[in-house]
Amino acid sequence: SPRLVVAMLPENGGGRAVSVSASESHTAVLTADGHLFTWGSCYGDNVLGHKGVRWQPKPRKVKRVHQAVGVALAKEHTVLLIGTNLPAVPCFQACAHDDSSSRSKLGTENLSPLSLQDTATIEIARNVDMFNVIPIAVASYRLNCRPLVSFCEKFLEMNLDGVLSVASLGDLEMFLNVRAGFEEVHFREFSNDGLFHPTLYNLANSKDWIEDCRAILNSLSGFIEVTNSSKSNRSSTQLKKMKDKGRVDHITETKV
């Protein structure tokens, strides 16, 4: 006959059961606060969720399980469905072709499409989950993609317990190291990112590539001439030294 599972009562450390599943040898119960309790026996490792335990006579809370919303059991496995809280996906407004205003305008017929970066950010944000949010956050930090960084940070804030439960130690260490090595992204300009030359950012955000390229060449023209002149002087000096030592018979200078 049915018996009350006393260990699952709230006063005994349990909680209100919202989902129950059982196999031929073990049982699992989900509580309203998203925790998992298991008990029974198994032949494999970690089937019950307790490291090194194959026989658990009374219900025991499984560590590092939060926000679980569904559970299913079979003879040698326990499957969980974890709930996820999703922040708002980054929203970008298409810009109108109007040089008199730098603000985005909606409802205008002459709207330009979103940039490739904005489109990619939206699609990536839609596919972020507890398993990949750490690698995506690391990549967004390195690329200085501020909207995606903000999304990942908000996702981590809303699902930190679940992310810590499923993330690998290597990913967590990499995330902490990368985050500690960068300034606050929201207060950093693209041109200050050390991973790419500022010229690349200027060209990527340029409205007139031809004019900007000419401006860059003009600003570097003096440096290029000085550098070439220095190399030419060094080469002539080296050739003269080699002639003095008898290594070459003659010196031919070519001016470009």
Coordinates of N, CA, C and O in Angstrom, one line a residue, residues 199-217:
T199 N 43.1 51.1 -36.9 CA 42.7 51.4 -38.3 C 41.6 50.5 -38.8 O 40.8 50.9 -39.6
L200 N 41.7 49.2 -38.4 CA 40.6 48.3 -38.9 C 39.3 48.7 -38.4 O 38.3 48.6 -39.1
Y201 N 39.2 49.1 -37.1 CA 37.9 49.6 -36.6 C 37.4 50.8 -37.4 O 36.2 51.0 -37.7
N202 N 38.3 51.7 -37.6 CA 38.0 53.0 -38.3 C 37.4 52.6 -39.7 O 36.4 53.2 -40.2
L203 N 38.1 51.7 -40.4 CA 37.6 51.4 -41.8 C 36.3 50.6 -41.7 O 35.4 50.7 -42.6
A204 N 36.2 49.7 -40.7 CA 34.9 48.9 -40.6 C 33.7 49.8 -40.4 O 32.6 49.4 -40.8
N205 N 33.9 50.9 -39.7 CA 32.8 51.8 -39.4 C 32.8 53.0 -40.3 O 32.1 54.0 -40.0
S206 N 33.5 53.0 -41.4 CA 33.6 54.1 -42.3 C 32.4 54.2 -43.2 O 31.9 53.2 -43.7
K207 N 32.0 55.4 -43.5 CA 30.9 55.6 -44.5 C 31.5 55.8 -45.9 O 30.8 55.7 -46.9
D208 N 32.8 56.2 -46.0 CA 33.4 56.5 -47.3 C 34.8 55.8 -47.2 O 35.8 56.4 -46.7
W209 N 34.9 54.6 -47.7 CA 36.1 53.8 -47.6 C 37.3 54.5 -48.4 O 38.4 54.6 -48.0
I210 N 37.0 55.0 -49.6 CA 38.0 55.6 -50.5 C 38.7 56.8 -49.8 O 39.9 56.9 -49.7
E211 N 37.8 57.7 -49.3 CA 38.4 58.9 -48.7 C 39.2 58.5 -47.4 O 40.3 59.1 -47.1
D212 N 38.7 57.6 -46.6 CA 39.4 57.2 -45.4 C 40.7 56.5 -45.7 O 41.7 56.7 -45.0
C213 N 40.7 55.7 -46.7 CA 41.9 55.0 -47.1 C 43.0 56.0 -47.6 O 44.2 55.9 -47.2
R214 N 42.5 57.0 -48.3 CA 43.5 58.1 -48.8 C 44.0 58.8 -47.6 O 45.2 59.2 -47.5
A215 N 43.1 59.1 -46.6 CA 43.6 59.8 -45.4 C 44.6 59.0 -44.6 O 45.6 59.6 -44.1
I216 N 44.4 57.7 -44.5 CA 45.3 56.9 -43.8 C 46.7 56.8 -44.5 O 47.7 56.9 -43.9
L217 N 46.6 56.7 -45.9 CA 47.9 56.7 -46.7 C 48.6 58.0 -46.5 O 49.9 58.0 -46.4

